[in-house]
PDB file of C-alpha atoms in Angstrom:
ATOM      1  CA  MET A  80       0.000   0.000   0.000  1.00  0.00           C
ATOM      2  CA  PRO A  81       1.508   3.376  -0.949  1.00  0.00           C
ATOM      3  CA  LEU A  82       2.358   5.779   1.855  1.00  0.00           C
ATOM      4  CA  ARG A  83      -0.353   8.251   0.769  1.00  0.00           C
ATOM      5  CA  ASP A  84      -2.956   5.579   1.608  1.00  0.00           C
ATOM      6  CA  LEU A  85      -1.161   3.934   4.525  1.00  0.00           C
ATOM      7  CA  LEU A  86      -0.994   7.132   6.573  1.00  0.00           C
ATOM      8  CA  PRO A  87      -4.761   7.897   6.413  1.00  0.00           C
ATOM      9  CA  GLY A  88      -5.425   4.264   7.317  1.00  0.00           C
ATOM     10  CA  LEU A  89      -3.171   4.456  10.364  1.00  0.00           C
ATOM     11  CA  PHE A  90      -4.768   7.775  11.300  1.00  0.00           C
ATOM     12  CA  ALA A  91      -8.225   6.139  11.261  1.00  0.00           C
ATOM     13  CA  ILE A  92      -6.887   3.303  13.442  1.00  0.00           C
ATOM     14  CA  ALA A  93      -5.480   5.855  15.901  1.00  0.00           C
ATOM     15  CA  LEU A  94      -8.825   7.696  15.993  1.00  0.00           C
ATOM     16  CA  TRP A  95     -10.669   4.465  16.846  1.00  0.00           C
ATOM     17  CA  ALA A  96      -8.158   3.500  19.533  1.00  0.00           C
ATOM     18  CA  LEU A  97      -8.356   6.966  21.075  1.00  0.00           C
ATOM     19  CA  ASN A  98     -12.152   6.672  20.905  1.00  0.00           C
ATOM     20  CA  ILE A  99     -11.965   4.030  23.656  1.00  0.00           C
ATOM     21  CA  ILE A 100     -10.044   6.444  25.874  1.00  0.00           C
ATOM     22  CA  VAL A 101     -12.412   9.325  25.094  1.00  0.00           C
ATOM     23  CA  ILE A 102     -15.427   7.205  26.044  1.00  0.00           C
ATOM     24  CA  LYS A 103     -13.780   6.260  29.345  1.00  0.00           C
ATOM     25  CA  VAL A 104     -13.206   9.945  30.099  1.00  0.00           C
ATOM     26  CA  GLY A 105     -16.640  11.037  28.851  1.00  0.00           C
ATOM     27  CA  VAL A 106     -18.610   8.717  31.124  1.00  0.00           C
ATOM     28  CA  THR A 107     -17.048  10.409  34.137  1.00  0.00           C
ATOM     29  CA  GLU A 108     -19.269  13.427  33.359  1.00  0.00           C
ATOM     30  CA  MET A 109     -22.206  11.875  31.501  1.00  0.00           C
ATOM     31  CA  PRO A 110     -23.993   8.567  32.092  1.00  0.00           C
ATOM     32  CA  PRO A 111     -23.334   6.120  29.219  1.00  0.00           C
ATOM     33  CA  LEU A 112     -26.798   5.973  27.643  1.00  0.00           C
ATOM     34  CA  MET A 113     -27.143   9.733  27.724  1.00  0.00           C
ATOM     35  CA  LEU A 114     -23.742  10.132  26.079  1.00  0.00           C
ATOM     36  CA  THR A 115     -24.760   7.570  23.461  1.00  0.00           C
ATOM     37  CA  THR A 116     -28.031   9.417  22.777  1.00  0.00           C
ATOM     38  CA  LEU A 117     -26.270  12.741  22.235  1.00  0.00           C
ATOM     39  CA  ARG A 118     -23.640  11.082  20.073  1.00  0.00           C
ATOM     40  CA  PHE A 119     -26.211   9.518  17.726  1.00  0.00           C
ATOM     41  CA  MET A 120     -28.228  12.739  17.611  1.00  0.00           C
ATOM     42  CA  LEU A 121     -25.172  14.631  16.397  1.00  0.00           C
ATOM     43  CA  VAL A 122     -24.319  11.981  13.788  1.00  0.00           C
ATOM     44  CA  ALA A 123     -27.904  12.022  12.490  1.00  0.00           C
ATOM     45  CA  VAL A 124     -27.996  15.833  12.256  1.00  0.00           C
ATOM     46  CA  LEU A 125     -24.695  15.931  10.362  1.00  0.00           C
ATOM     47  CA  LEU A 126     -25.407  13.087   7.911  1.00  0.00           C
ATOM     48  CA  VAL A 127     -29.115  12.401   7.344  1.00  0.00           C
ATOM     49  CA  PRO A 128     -29.992  15.686   5.520  1.00  0.00           C
ATOM     50  CA  PHE A 129     -27.220  15.081   2.984  1.00  0.00           C
ATOM     51  CA  HIS A 130     -27.599  11.316   2.455  1.00  0.00           C
ATOM     52  CA  PRO A 131     -31.186  10.319   1.597  1.00  0.00           C
ATOM     53  CA  VAL A 132     -32.169   6.663   1.291  1.00  0.00           C
ATOM     54  CA  ALA A 133     -35.004   4.839  -0.468  1.00  0.00           C
ATOM     55  CA  ARG A 134     -38.176   4.113   1.490  1.00  0.00           C
ATOM     56  CA  HIS A 135     -37.828   0.347   1.033  1.00  0.00           C
ATOM     57  CA  GLN A 136     -34.421   0.485   2.763  1.00  0.00           C
ATOM     58  CA  LEU A 137     -35.844   1.895   6.013  1.00  0.00           C
ATOM     59  CA  PRO A 138     -36.863  -1.467   7.601  1.00  0.00           C
ATOM     60  CA  PHE A 139     -33.321  -2.777   7.088  1.00  0.00           C
ATOM     61  CA  LEU A 140     -31.842   0.375   8.635  1.00  0.00           C
ATOM     62  CA  LEU A 141     -34.216   0.072  11.593  1.00  0.00           C
ATOM     63  CA  LEU A 142     -33.097  -3.529  12.160  1.00  0.00           C
ATOM     64  CA  LEU A 143     -29.459  -2.478  11.924  1.00  0.00           C
ATOM     65  CA  SER A 144     -30.064   0.267  14.481  1.00  0.00           C
ATOM     66  CA  LEU A 145     -31.074  -2.443  16.957  1.00  0.00           C
ATOM     67  CA  THR A 146     -27.992  -4.610  16.403  1.00  0.00           C
ATOM     68  CA  PHE A 147     -25.341  -1.967  15.744  1.00  0.00           C
ATOM     69  CA  GLY A 148     -26.617   1.181  17.419  1.00  0.00           C
ATOM     70  CA  SER A 149     -28.140  -0.253  20.598  1.00  0.00           C
ATOM     71  CA  MET A 150     -26.668  -3.736  20.961  1.00  0.00           C
ATOM     72  CA  HIS A 151     -23.115  -2.887  19.879  1.00  0.00           C
ATOM     73  CA  PHE A 152     -22.398   0.761  20.575  1.00  0.00           C
ATOM     74  CA  ALA A 153     -24.630   1.428  23.587  1.00  0.00           C
ATOM     75  CA  LEU A 154     -23.610  -1.759  25.394  1.00  0.00           C
ATOM     76  CA  MET A 155     -19.940  -1.053  24.602  1.00  0.00           C
ATOM     77  CA  ILE A 156     -20.126   2.343  26.299  1.00  0.00           C
ATOM     78  CA  ILE A 157     -21.953   0.914  29.331  1.00  0.00           C
ATOM     79  CA  GLY A 158     -19.361  -1.875  29.624  1.00  0.00           C
ATOM     80  CA  LEU A 159     -16.395   0.464  29.188  1.00  0.00           C
ATOM     81  CA  GLU A 160     -17.621   2.558  32.111  1.00  0.00           C
ATOM     82  CA  GLN A 161     -16.593  -0.312  34.406  1.00  0.00           C
ATOM     83  CA  ALA A 162     -13.667  -1.824  32.489  1.00  0.00           C
ATOM     84  CA  GLU A 163     -10.088  -0.868  31.712  1.00  0.00           C
ATOM     85  CA  ALA A 164      -9.785   0.701  28.270  1.00  0.00           C
ATOM     86  CA  GLY A 165      -7.385  -1.881  26.850  1.00  0.00           C
ATOM     87  CA  THR A 166      -9.214  -4.894  28.249  1.00  0.00           C
ATOM     88  CA  GLY A 167     -12.515  -3.511  26.965  1.00  0.00           C
ATOM     89  CA  ALA A 168     -11.051  -3.030  23.490  1.00  0.00           C
ATOM     90  CA  LEU A 169      -9.748  -6.605  23.503  1.00  0.00           C
ATOM     91  CA  LEU A 170     -13.160  -7.995  24.472  1.00  0.00           C
ATOM     92  CA  VAL A 171     -14.938  -5.971  21.785  1.00  0.00           C
ATOM     93  CA  GLN A 172     -12.400  -7.321  19.275  1.00  0.00           C
ATOM     94  CA  MET A 173     -14.103 -10.685  19.750  1.00  0.00           C
ATOM     95  CA  GLY A 174     -16.666  -9.439  17.245  1.00  0.00           C
ATOM     96  CA  THR A 175     -14.501 -10.886  14.473  1.00  0.00           C
ATOM     97  CA  PRO A 176     -14.492 -14.477  15.836  1.00  0.00           C
ATOM     98  CA  PHE A 177     -18.212 -14.171  16.556  1.00  0.00           C
ATOM     99  CA  ALA A 178     -18.852 -12.994  12.982  1.00  0.00           C
ATOM    100  CA  THR A 179     -16.860 -15.957  11.669  1.00  0.00           C
ATOM    101  CA  LEU A 180     -18.913 -18.399  13.726  1.00  0.00           C
ATOM    102  CA  LEU A 181     -22.183 -16.820  12.602  1.00  0.00           C
ATOM    103  CA  ALA A 182     -21.094 -16.949   8.966  1.00  0.00           C
ATOM    104  CA  VAL A 183     -20.303 -20.655   9.311  1.00  0.00           C
ATOM    105  CA  ILE A 184     -23.638 -21.385  11.004  1.00  0.00           C
ATOM    106  CA  PHE A 185     -26.019 -19.212   8.990  1.00  0.00           C
ATOM    107  CA  LEU A 186     -24.232 -18.528   5.697  1.00  0.00           C
ATOM    108  CA  ARG A 187     -22.637 -21.997   5.398  1.00  0.00           C
ATOM    109  CA  GLU A 188     -19.202 -20.496   4.875  1.00  0.00           C
ATOM    110  CA  ARG A 189     -16.246 -22.862   5.015  1.00  0.00           C
ATOM    111  CA  LEU A 190     -14.187 -22.516   8.187  1.00  0.00           C
ATOM    112  CA  GLY A 191     -10.829 -24.000   7.239  1.00  0.00           C
ATOM    113  CA  LEU A 192      -7.961 -25.015   9.512  1.00  0.00           C
ATOM    114  CA  LYS A 193      -6.346 -21.558   9.775  1.00  0.00           C
ATOM    115  CA  ARG A 194      -9.560 -19.808  10.782  1.00  0.00           C
ATOM    116  CA  LEU A 195     -10.390 -22.630  13.203  1.00  0.00           C
ATOM    117  CA  VAL A 196      -7.030 -22.160  14.918  1.00  0.00           C
ATOM    118  CA  GLY A 197      -7.694 -18.414  15.002  1.00  0.00           C
ATOM    119  CA  LEU A 198     -11.054 -18.971  16.677  1.00  0.00           C
ATOM    120  CA  LEU A 199      -9.568 -21.282  19.293  1.00  0.00           C
ATOM    121  CA  MET A 200      -6.728 -18.836  19.995  1.00  0.00           C
ATOM    122  CA  SER A 201      -9.160 -15.923  20.410  1.00  0.00           C
ATOM    123  CA  PHE A 202     -11.374 -17.746  22.890  1.00  0.00           C
ATOM    124  CA  ALA A 203      -8.302 -19.075  24.716  1.00  0.00           C
ATOM    125  CA  GLY A 204      -7.068 -15.484  25.001  1.00  0.00           C
ATOM    126  CA  VAL A 205     -10.331 -14.428  26.642  1.00  0.00           C
ATOM    127  CA  ALA A 206     -10.017 -17.378  29.020  1.00  0.00           C
ATOM    128  CA  ILE A 207      -6.517 -16.189  29.983  1.00  0.00           C
ATOM    129  CA  LEU A 208      -7.818 -12.630  30.462  1.00  0.00           C
ATOM    130  CA  ALA A 209     -10.458 -14.049  32.792  1.00  0.00           C
ATOM    131  CA  GLY A 210      -7.727 -15.262  35.119  1.00  0.00           C
ATOM    132  CA  GLY A 211      -6.177 -11.828  35.556  1.00  0.00           C
ATOM    133  CA  PRO A 212      -7.101  -8.777  37.617  1.00  0.00           C
ATOM    134  CA  SER A 213      -7.809  -6.534  34.598  1.00  0.00           C
ATOM    135  CA  LEU A 214     -10.983  -8.345  33.563  1.00  0.00           C
ATOM    136  CA  PRO A 215     -14.015  -6.387  34.791  1.00  0.00           C
ATOM    137  CA  ALA A 216     -16.849  -7.820  36.852  1.00  0.00           C
ATOM    138  CA  PRO A 217     -19.095 -10.435  35.195  1.00  0.00           C
ATOM    139  CA  LEU A 218     -21.807  -7.920  34.179  1.00  0.00           C
ATOM    140  CA  PRO A 219     -19.602  -5.436  32.240  1.00  0.00           C
ATOM    141  CA  THR A 220     -17.678  -8.373  30.746  1.00  0.00           C
ATOM    142  CA  ALA A 221     -20.954  -9.869  29.520  1.00  0.00           C
ATOM    143  CA  LEU A 222     -22.028  -6.467  28.162  1.00  0.00           C
ATOM    144  CA  LEU A 223     -18.775  -6.036  26.220  1.00  0.00           C
ATOM    145  CA  LEU A 224     -18.991  -9.546  24.748  1.00  0.00           C
ATOM    146  CA  THR A 225     -22.650  -8.939  23.860  1.00  0.00           C
ATOM    147  CA  SER A 226     -21.528  -5.702  22.207  1.00  0.00           C
ATOM    148  CA  ALA A 227     -19.040  -7.741  20.170  1.00  0.00           C
ATOM    149  CA  MET A 228     -21.852 -10.098  19.170  1.00  0.00           C
ATOM    150  CA  GLY A 229     -23.937  -7.096  18.098  1.00  0.00           C
ATOM    151  CA  TRP A 230     -21.089  -5.982  15.849  1.00  0.00           C
ATOM    152  CA  ALA A 231     -20.849  -9.490  14.394  1.00  0.00           C
ATOM    153  CA  ILE A 232     -24.585  -9.706  13.673  1.00  0.00           C
ATOM    154  CA  SER A 233     -24.459  -6.264  12.070  1.00  0.00           C
ATOM    155  CA  GLN A 234     -21.667  -7.348   9.723  1.00  0.00           C
ATOM    156  CA  LEU A 235     -23.740 -10.284   8.493  1.00  0.00           C
ATOM    157  CA  LEU A 236     -26.772  -8.041   8.014  1.00  0.00           C
ATOM    158  CA  ILE A 237     -24.736  -5.536   6.021  1.00  0.00           C
ATOM    159  CA  LYS A 238     -23.281  -8.345   3.944  1.00  0.00           C
ATOM    160  CA  ARG A 239     -26.743  -9.656   3.062  1.00  0.00           C
ATOM    161  CA  GLY A 240     -28.643  -6.371   3.067  1.00  0.00           C
ATOM    162  CA  PRO A 241     -29.211  -3.711   0.388  1.00  0.00           C
ATOM    163  CA  ASN A 242     -26.306  -1.722  -0.975  1.00  0.00           C
ATOM    164  CA  ILE A 243     -26.388   1.573   0.949  1.00  0.00           C
ATOM    165  CA  ALA A 244     -23.679   4.238   0.873  1.00  0.00           C
ATOM    166  CA  PRO A 245     -21.611   4.103   4.079  1.00  0.00           C
ATOM    167  CA  MET A 246     -22.357   7.647   5.254  1.00  0.00           C
ATOM    168  CA  ALA A 247     -26.070   7.211   4.548  1.00  0.00           C
ATOM    169  CA  LEU A 248     -26.034   3.977   6.515  1.00  0.00           C
ATOM    170  CA  ALA A 249     -24.244   5.632   9.446  1.00  0.00           C
ATOM    171  CA  GLY A 250     -26.617   8.599   9.501  1.00  0.00           C
ATOM    172  CA  TRP A 251     -29.899   6.716   9.272  1.00  0.00           C
ATOM    173  CA  VAL A 252     -28.825   4.016  11.730  1.00  0.00           C
ATOM    174  CA  ALA A 253     -27.966   6.839  14.143  1.00  0.00           C
ATOM    175  CA  LEU A 254     -31.371   8.455  13.589  1.00  0.00           C
ATOM    176  CA  PHE A 255     -33.256   5.232  14.345  1.00  0.00           C
ATOM    177  CA  THR A 256     -31.037   4.493  17.357  1.00  0.00           C
ATOM    178  CA  VAL A 257     -31.732   7.825  19.084  1.00  0.00           C
ATOM    179  CA  PRO A 258     -35.213   6.975  20.473  1.00  0.00           C
ATOM    180  CA  GLN A 259     -34.023   3.538  21.641  1.00  0.00           C
ATOM    181  CA  VAL A 260     -31.085   4.783  23.705  1.00  0.00           C
ATOM    182  CA  ALA A 261     -32.986   7.920  24.813  1.00  0.00           C
ATOM    183  CA  LEU A 262     -35.713   5.682  26.245  1.00  0.00           C
ATOM    184  CA  GLY A 263     -33.036   3.606  27.987  1.00  0.00           C
ATOM    185  CA  SER A 264     -31.463   6.748  29.452  1.00  0.00           C
ATOM    186  CA  TRP A 265     -34.871   7.998  30.666  1.00  0.00           C
ATOM    187  CA  TRP A 266     -35.606   4.637  32.295  1.00  0.00           C
ATOM    188  CA  PHE A 267     -32.243   3.774  33.867  1.00  0.00           C
ATOM    189  CA  GLU A 268     -30.533   7.152  34.397  1.00  0.00           C
ATOM    190  CA  ASP A 269     -31.456  10.305  36.307  1.00  0.00           C
ATOM    191  CA  HIS A 270     -30.961  14.084  36.246  1.00  0.00           C
ATOM    192  CA  GLN A 271     -30.292  14.314  32.497  1.00  0.00           C
ATOM    193  CA  TRP A 272     -31.123  18.006  32.199  1.00  0.00           C
ATOM    194  CA  GLN A 273     -28.924  18.948  35.138  1.00  0.00           C
ATOM    195  CA  ILE A 274     -26.064  16.897  33.670  1.00  0.00           C
ATOM    196  CA  ILE A 275     -26.429  18.626  30.286  1.00  0.00           C
ATOM    197  CA  GLN A 276     -26.195  22.002  32.004  1.00  0.00           C
ATOM    198  CA  SER A 277     -23.209  21.101  34.173  1.00  0.00           C
ATOM    199  CA  ALA A 278     -21.190  18.926  31.748  1.00  0.00           C
ATOM    200  CA  GLY A 279     -17.787  20.268  30.788  1.00  0.00           C
ATOM    201  CA  ILE A 280     -15.110  19.550  28.211  1.00  0.00           C
ATOM    202  CA  LYS A 281     -14.885  15.867  29.123  1.00  0.00           C
ATOM    203  CA  GLY A 282     -18.552  15.108  28.523  1.00  0.00           C
ATOM    204  CA  TRP A 283     -19.207  17.322  25.509  1.00  0.00           C
ATOM    205  CA  GLY A 284     -15.781  16.576  24.074  1.00  0.00           C
ATOM    206  CA  ALA A 285     -16.632  12.866  24.178  1.00  0.00           C
ATOM    207  CA  VAL A 286     -19.929  13.509  22.374  1.00  0.00           C
ATOM    208  CA  VAL A 287     -18.234  15.482  19.600  1.00  0.00           C
ATOM    209  CA  TYR A 288     -15.261  13.152  19.277  1.00  0.00           C
ATOM    210  CA  THR A 289     -17.268   9.923  19.116  1.00  0.00           C
ATOM    211  CA  ALA A 290     -19.687  11.443  16.592  1.00  0.00           C
ATOM    212  CA  VAL A 291     -17.381  13.462  14.344  1.00  0.00           C
ATOM    213  CA  MET A 292     -13.895  11.988  14.606  1.00  0.00           C
ATOM    214  CA  SER A 293     -14.716   8.311  15.210  1.00  0.00           C
ATOM    215  CA  SER A 294     -17.956   7.892  13.253  1.00  0.00           C
ATOM    216  CA  ILE A 295     -17.555  10.339  10.356  1.00  0.00           C
ATOM    217  CA  VAL A 296     -13.870  11.173   9.834  1.00  0.00           C
ATOM    218  CA  ALA A 297     -12.392   7.746  10.629  1.00  0.00           C
ATOM    219  CA  TYR A 298     -15.029   5.795   8.700  1.00  0.00           C
ATOM    220  CA  GLY A 299     -14.783   8.233   5.804  1.00  0.00           C
ATOM    221  CA  LEU A 300     -11.037   7.586   5.548  1.00  0.00           C
ATOM    222  CA  TRP A 301     -11.553   3.847   5.987  1.00  0.00           C
ATOM    223  CA  PHE A 302     -14.200   3.466   3.295  1.00  0.00           C
ATOM    224  CA  GLY A 303     -11.981   5.466   0.950  1.00  0.00           C
ATOM    225  CA  LEU A 304      -9.224   2.894   1.477  1.00  0.00           C
ATOM    226  CA  LEU A 305     -11.655   0.035   0.872  1.00  0.00           C
ATOM    227  CA  ARG A 306     -12.639   1.586  -2.461  1.00  0.00           C
ATOM    228  CA  ARG A 307      -9.010   1.797  -3.592  1.00  0.00           C
ATOM    229  CA  HIS A 308      -7.543  -1.420  -2.182  1.00  0.00           C
ATOM    230  CA  ASP A 309      -8.410  -5.064  -1.685  1.00  0.00           C
ATOM    231  CA  VAL A 310     -10.326  -5.738   1.532  1.00  0.00           C
ATOM    232  CA  ASN A 311      -7.779  -8.328   2.665  1.00  0.00           C
ATOM    233  CA  ARG A 312      -5.063  -5.702   2.482  1.00  0.00           C
ATOM    234  CA  VAL A 313      -6.963  -3.106   4.520  1.00  0.00           C
ATOM    235  CA  VAL A 314      -8.903  -5.016   7.197  1.00  0.00           C
ATOM    236  CA  PRO A 315      -5.858  -6.541   8.995  1.00  0.00           C
ATOM    237  CA  MET A 316      -4.853  -3.004   9.993  1.00  0.00           C
ATOM    238  CA  THR A 317      -7.742  -3.042  12.491  1.00  0.00           C
ATOM    239  CA  LEU A 318      -5.685  -5.444  14.616  1.00  0.00           C
ATOM    240  CA  LEU A 319      -3.775  -2.363  15.742  1.00  0.00           C
ATOM    241  CA  VAL A 320      -6.863  -0.863  17.441  1.00  0.00           C
ATOM    242  CA  PRO A 321      -6.799  -2.969  20.646  1.00  0.00           C
ATOM    243  CA  VAL A 322      -2.993  -2.823  20.754  1.00  0.00           C
ATOM    244  CA  LEU A 323      -3.039   0.990  20.639  1.00  0.00           C
ATOM    245  CA  ALA A 324      -5.959   1.093  23.092  1.00  0.00           C
ATOM    246  CA  VAL A 325      -3.954  -0.955  25.608  1.00  0.00           C
ATOM    247  CA  ILE A 326      -0.941   1.357  25.192  1.00  0.00           C
ATOM    248  CA  LEU A 327      -3.051   4.535  25.431  1.00  0.00           C
ATOM    249  CA  GLY A 328      -4.871   3.155  28.474  1.00  0.00           C
ATOM    250  CA  ILE A 329      -1.546   2.622  30.217  1.00  0.00           C
ATOM    251  CA  LEU A 330      -0.121   6.019  29.215  1.00  0.00           C
ATOM    252  CA  LEU A 331      -3.206   8.230  29.621  1.00  0.00           C
ATOM    253  CA  LEU A 332      -5.391   6.475  32.193  1.00  0.00           C
ATOM    254  CA  GLY A 333      -2.832   4.622  34.292  1.00  0.00           C
ATOM    255  CA  ASP A 334      -4.196   1.163  33.446  1.00  0.00           C
ATOM    256  CA  GLY A 335      -2.126  -1.684  34.823  1.00  0.00           C
ATOM    257  CA  THR A 336      -0.193  -4.361  32.957  1.00  0.00           C
ATOM    258  CA  ASP A 337       0.090  -7.993  33.909  1.00  0.00           C
ATOM    259  CA  VAL A 338       0.971 -11.283  32.281  1.00  0.00           C
ATOM    260  CA  TYR A 339      -2.719 -12.130  31.836  1.00  0.00           C
ATOM    261  CA  LYS A 340      -3.477  -8.980  29.851  1.00  0.00           C
ATOM    262  CA  LEU A 341      -0.322  -9.261  27.743  1.00  0.00           C
ATOM    263  CA  GLY A 342      -0.620 -12.999  27.148  1.00  0.00           C
ATOM    264  CA  GLY A 343      -4.381 -13.197  26.771  1.00  0.00           C
ATOM    265  CA  GLY A 344      -4.582  -9.990  24.770  1.00  0.00           C
ATOM    266  CA  GLY A 345      -1.786 -11.173  22.508  1.00  0.00           C
ATOM    267  CA  MET A 346      -3.633 -14.434  21.861  1.00  0.00           C
ATOM    268  CA  VAL A 347      -6.870 -12.566  21.053  1.00  0.00           C
ATOM    269  CA  VAL A 348      -5.091 -10.313  18.555  1.00  0.00           C
ATOM    270  CA  ALA A 349      -3.142 -13.216  17.046  1.00  0.00           C
ATOM    271  CA  GLY A 350      -6.297 -15.306  16.744  1.00  0.00           C
ATOM    272  CA  VAL A 351      -8.193 -12.498  15.038  1.00  0.00           C
ATOM    273  CA  GLY A 352      -5.184 -12.024  12.775  1.00  0.00           C
ATOM    274  CA  LEU A 353      -5.372 -15.648  11.642  1.00  0.00           C
ATOM    275  CA  ILE A 354      -9.049 -15.132  10.849  1.00  0.00           C
ATOM    276  CA  VAL A 355      -8.791 -11.900   8.847  1.00  0.00           C
ATOM    277  CA  ILE A 356      -5.399 -12.184   7.149  1.00  0.00           C
ATOM    278  CA  ARG A 357      -5.280 -14.227   3.978  1.00  0.00           C
ATOM    279  CA  TRP A 358      -2.029 -15.291   2.456  1.00  0.00           C
ATOM    280  CA  ARG A 359      -1.719 -15.692  -1.268  1.00  0.00           C
ATOM    281  CA  ARG A 360       0.952 -17.716  -2.923  1.00  0.00           C
ATOM    282  CA  ARG A 361       3.268 -15.637  -4.995  1.00  0.00           C
ATOM    283  CA  ARG A 362       3.271 -16.441  -8.632  1.00  0.00           C
ATOM    284  CA  PRO A 363       6.603 -17.906  -9.756  1.00  0.00           C
ATOM    285  CA  GLU A 364       8.892 -15.495 -11.515  1.00  0.00           C
ATOM    286  CA  PRO A 365       9.307 -16.161 -15.236  1.00  0.00           C
ATOM    287  CA  ASP A 366      12.471 -18.021 -16.075  1.00  0.00           C
ATOM    288  CA  THR A 367      14.229 -15.350 -18.110  1.00  0.00           C
ATOM    289  CA  ALA A 368      17.283 -17.571 -18.587  1.00  0.00           C
ATOM    290  CA  ARG A 369      15.288 -19.861 -20.860  1.00  0.00           C
ATOM    291  CA  SER A 370      13.660 -17.129 -22.927  1.00  0.00           C
TER     292      SER A 370
END
């Protein structure tokens, strides 16, 4: 990949890794569902007016708002409130093994030995994480893994669903997600209006960053790369997200390090790498000596 494309790709990866840190900081001033509501409201306002969709696509977008907006993103923010940034990012990375399993079960895709080893390594990595002190309590762990499953289900829906432009998809999914997470915030959280009035740079900065930098800028750069390069050349770069999140969590939030996080996290990343990276045999060079 030429440097002019590699650098924007790495910048998008850095934005997504920093997004984990920003969420951790943001929920210190705003409750997670309220932050999620404001984030999706901002995304919808910025994208929906400029990216119309066909009426027959609305039911699909509504379904995707349930799996991606509420199940993935909202549960991720709730789980991250009670988890270390790096460990949370590693658990959410399990979306790739989950998506592979779902594709095998429902789409009858062939697993293959390499992907099977990758699956086993990923789940073994989570088992190792479970033995260390960095794994959060059972409830936030379950929420983060459910968030990963929501991401996996969403990928299968997108794969089988109508062809919708990425920014249109992001905007309309955000619009349909707003009432779901707003209802959750009204039911489970308190003092929303007072929090809006008293929130400072941490809370509002998290809303703006997660909406603009993570959802619009990073995905805009990423989809541009996917249009210009083969998917198998671009997607493996996402393996850097949990690695950077672990490093940023240590540097910026004071997260701890232990052999469980390093060993288990390394196995998760390596397992996901075996799933997403495809090796192609190089074609033999022509024998110029005989020509």
